[in-house]
Amino acid sequence: MSEVRATSPQLEVLPAAREQEPVMANLLELYAHDFSEIRGLNLREDGRFGYEALPLYWTEPGRYPFLIRVDGSLAGLVLVKRGAGISGAEVVWDLAEFFVVRGCRRRGVGTHAALEVWRRFPGVWEVRVMQKNDAALRFWAETISMFTGEESDGVAIEHGGDAWVLFSFESRGR
Ligand SMILES: CC(C)(COP(=O)(O)OP(=O)(O)OC[C@H]1O[C@@H](n2cnc3c(N)ncnc32)[C@H](O)[C@@H]1OP(=O)(O)O)[C@@H](O)C(=O)NCCC(=O)NCCS
């Protein structure tokens, strides 16, 4: 086990290679465990939550998996996909999953990783967050406002029987 340092972290957002699928799967378990508190996810009989769509990130076009590293150590993940937007926009970049491990939170890691990914993919972006996910709601409002330079509170929507907030904005790239 290596210790997480607290000063001037070096942040990297690196494309995850096919061989790193098991690494991504492990991080997605931590993510799902966090989410199970607000979303009522059930563990499978093998003691894992599982993430069925994960292999598609290396086989289907328009899907981009990333690992976040802080000072060289794993610190989170980002899954991006190209798809039809629920806002009505035809084709958007969808931030499908976004996760920073607990030991690295509130140090700007999430902010820097999000800005890096948005700059990499110019175009319309959609970020959906459950209304109940208070921390993430504040995080996205803060980060998206910083990125666009405009106040952003998102729009309340109903999706799959849950209350969500949808943020939609444009990236002009780097
Ligand atoms: C949401 C998440 C990605 C934030 O990552 P992070 O690295 O801690 O975020 P940052 O340090 O860049 O935070 C930037 C700002 O967002 C807001 N914020 C972040 N976490 C917050 C929290 N728990 N409560 C309130 N505000 C929060 C603050 O304004 C913060 O600035 P500050 O620390 O100077 O007050 C992380 O908590 C996480 O992975 N959560 C579980 C997964 C999740 O909910 N993902 C989003 C799915 S939509």
PDB file of N, CA and C in Angstrom, residues 31 35 39 86 96-97 127-133 137 153-167:
ATOM      1  N   TYR A  31     -16.518   2.513  -7.101  1.00  0.00           N
ATOM      2  CA  TYR A  31     -17.478   3.526  -7.544  1.00  0.00           C
ATOM      3  C   TYR A  31     -18.912   3.062  -7.243  1.00  0.00           C
ATOM      4  N   PHE A  35     -21.932   4.432  -4.833  1.00  0.00           N
ATOM      5  CA  PHE A  35     -23.262   4.720  -5.368  1.00  0.00           C
ATOM      6  C   PHE A  35     -24.366   3.928  -4.698  1.00  0.00           C
ATOM      7  N   ARG A  39     -28.212   4.805  -4.502  1.00  0.00           N
ATOM      8  CA  ARG A  39     -28.973   4.258  -5.633  1.00  0.00           C
ATOM      9  C   ARG A  39     -29.523   2.866  -5.409  1.00  0.00           C
ATOM     10  N   ILE A  86     -29.981  13.207 -24.110  1.00  0.00           N
ATOM     11  CA  ILE A  86     -31.372  13.262 -23.637  1.00  0.00           C
ATOM     12  C   ILE A  86     -31.891  14.697 -23.617  1.00  0.00           C
ATOM     13  N   ALA A  96     -20.109   9.312 -19.065  1.00  0.00           N
ATOM     14  CA  ALA A  96     -20.886   8.166 -18.575  1.00  0.00           C
ATOM     15  C   ALA A  96     -20.582   7.863 -17.115  1.00  0.00           C
ATOM     16  N   GLU A  97     -19.305   7.859 -16.740  1.00  0.00           N
ATOM     17  CA  GLU A  97     -18.931   7.601 -15.342  1.00  0.00           C
ATOM     18  C   GLU A  97     -17.728   8.450 -14.983  1.00  0.00           C
ATOM     19  N   VAL A 127     -23.711  16.129 -18.919  1.00  0.00           N
ATOM     20  CA  VAL A 127     -23.357  15.491 -17.649  1.00  0.00           C
ATOM     21  C   VAL A 127     -24.652  15.334 -16.869  1.00  0.00           C
ATOM     22  N   ARG A 128     -24.960  14.070 -16.502  1.00  0.00           N
ATOM     23  CA  ARG A 128     -26.171  13.802 -15.719  1.00  0.00           C
ATOM     24  C   ARG A 128     -25.788  13.447 -14.308  1.00  0.00           C
ATOM     25  N   VAL A 129     -26.493  13.996 -13.347  1.00  0.00           N
ATOM     26  CA  VAL A 129     -26.208  13.648 -11.957  1.00  0.00           C
ATOM     27  C   VAL A 129     -27.523  13.463 -11.212  1.00  0.00           C
ATOM     28  N   MET A 130     -27.552  12.436 -10.353  1.00  0.00           N
ATOM     29  CA  MET A 130     -28.786  12.204  -9.592  1.00  0.00           C
ATOM     30  C   MET A 130     -28.978  13.344  -8.604  1.00  0.00           C
ATOM     31  N   GLN A 131     -30.216  13.786  -8.516  1.00  0.00           N
ATOM     32  CA  GLN A 131     -30.557  14.881  -7.589  1.00  0.00           C
ATOM     33  C   GLN A 131     -30.084  14.550  -6.158  1.00  0.00           C
ATOM     34  N   LYS A 132     -30.152  13.249  -5.809  1.00  0.00           N
ATOM     35  CA  LYS A 132     -29.777  12.811  -4.453  1.00  0.00           C
ATOM     36  C   LYS A 132     -28.273  12.880  -4.205  1.00  0.00           C
ATOM     37  N   ASN A 133     -27.486  12.938  -5.278  1.00  0.00           N
ATOM     38  CA  ASN A 133     -26.019  12.923  -5.148  1.00  0.00           C
ATOM     39  C   ASN A 133     -25.522  14.353  -4.911  1.00  0.00           C
ATOM     40  N   LEU A 137     -23.458  16.934  -7.310  1.00  0.00           N
ATOM     41  CA  LEU A 137     -24.232  18.065  -7.836  1.00  0.00           C
ATOM     42  C   LEU A 137     -23.474  19.379  -7.624  1.00  0.00           C
ATOM     43  N   ASP A 153     -26.504  25.753 -13.117  1.00  0.00           N
ATOM     44  CA  ASP A 153     -27.184  24.932 -12.112  1.00  0.00           C
ATOM     45  C   ASP A 153     -27.824  23.701 -12.726  1.00  0.00           C
ATOM     46  N   GLY A 154     -27.760  23.572 -14.053  1.00  0.00           N
ATOM     47  CA  GLY A 154     -28.356  22.431 -14.727  1.00  0.00           C
ATOM     48  C   GLY A 154     -29.877  22.524 -14.782  1.00  0.00           C
ATOM     49  N   VAL A 155     -30.470  21.484 -15.373  1.00  0.00           N
ATOM     50  CA  VAL A 155     -31.925  21.440 -15.552  1.00  0.00           C
ATOM     51  C   VAL A 155     -32.434  20.151 -14.915  1.00  0.00           C
ATOM     52  N   ALA A 156     -33.526  20.243 -14.151  1.00  0.00           N
ATOM     53  CA  ALA A 156     -34.087  19.051 -13.505  1.00  0.00           C
ATOM     54  C   ALA A 156     -34.791  18.190 -14.549  1.00  0.00           C
ATOM     55  N   ILE A 157     -34.503  16.880 -14.556  1.00  0.00           N
ATOM     56  CA  ILE A 157     -35.191  15.967 -15.479  1.00  0.00           C
ATOM     57  C   ILE A 157     -35.554  14.675 -14.744  1.00  0.00           C
ATOM     58  N   GLU A 158     -36.518  13.944 -15.327  1.00  0.00           N
ATOM     59  CA  GLU A 158     -36.923  12.634 -14.808  1.00  0.00           C
ATOM     60  C   GLU A 158     -36.358  11.608 -15.793  1.00  0.00           C
ATOM     61  N   HIS A 159     -35.647  10.588 -15.303  1.00  0.00           N
ATOM     62  CA  HIS A 159     -35.060   9.601 -16.210  1.00  0.00           C
ATOM     63  C   HIS A 159     -35.012   8.259 -15.494  1.00  0.00           C
ATOM     64  N   GLY A 160     -35.648   7.245 -16.087  1.00  0.00           N
ATOM     65  CA  GLY A 160     -35.673   5.908 -15.481  1.00  0.00           C
ATOM     66  C   GLY A 160     -36.311   5.907 -14.096  1.00  0.00           C
ATOM     67  N   GLY A 161     -37.270   6.779 -13.880  1.00  0.00           N
ATOM     68  CA  GLY A 161     -37.981   6.823 -12.603  1.00  0.00           C
ATOM     69  C   GLY A 161     -37.244   7.575 -11.501  1.00  0.00           C
ATOM     70  N   ASP A 162     -36.069   8.154 -11.842  1.00  0.00           N
ATOM     71  CA  ASP A 162     -35.301   8.918 -10.845  1.00  0.00           C
ATOM     72  C   ASP A 162     -35.232  10.388 -11.227  1.00  0.00           C
ATOM     73  N   ALA A 163     -34.978  11.218 -10.206  1.00  0.00           N
ATOM     74  CA  ALA A 163     -34.807  12.663 -10.445  1.00  0.00           C
ATOM     75  C   ALA A 163     -33.333  12.950 -10.701  1.00  0.00           C
ATOM     76  N   TRP A 164     -33.053  13.580 -11.838  1.00  0.00           N
ATOM     77  CA  TRP A 164     -31.681  13.902 -12.249  1.00  0.00           C
ATOM     78  C   TRP A 164     -31.551  15.392 -12.494  1.00  0.00           C
ATOM     79  N   VAL A 165     -30.315  15.854 -12.541  1.00  0.00           N
ATOM     80  CA  VAL A 165     -30.033  17.199 -13.026  1.00  0.00           C
ATOM     81  C   VAL A 165     -29.120  17.033 -14.235  1.00  0.00           C
ATOM     82  N   LEU A 166     -29.492  17.682 -15.321  1.00  0.00           N
ATOM     83  CA  LEU A 166     -28.725  17.583 -16.557  1.00  0.00           C
ATOM     84  C   LEU A 166     -27.998  18.889 -16.828  1.00  0.00           C
ATOM     85  N   PHE A 167     -26.683  18.779 -17.019  1.00  0.00           N
ATOM     86  CA  PHE A 167     -25.876  19.940 -17.412  1.00  0.00           C
ATOM     87  C   PHE A 167     -25.516  19.740 -18.880  1.00  0.00           C
TER      88      PHE A 167
END
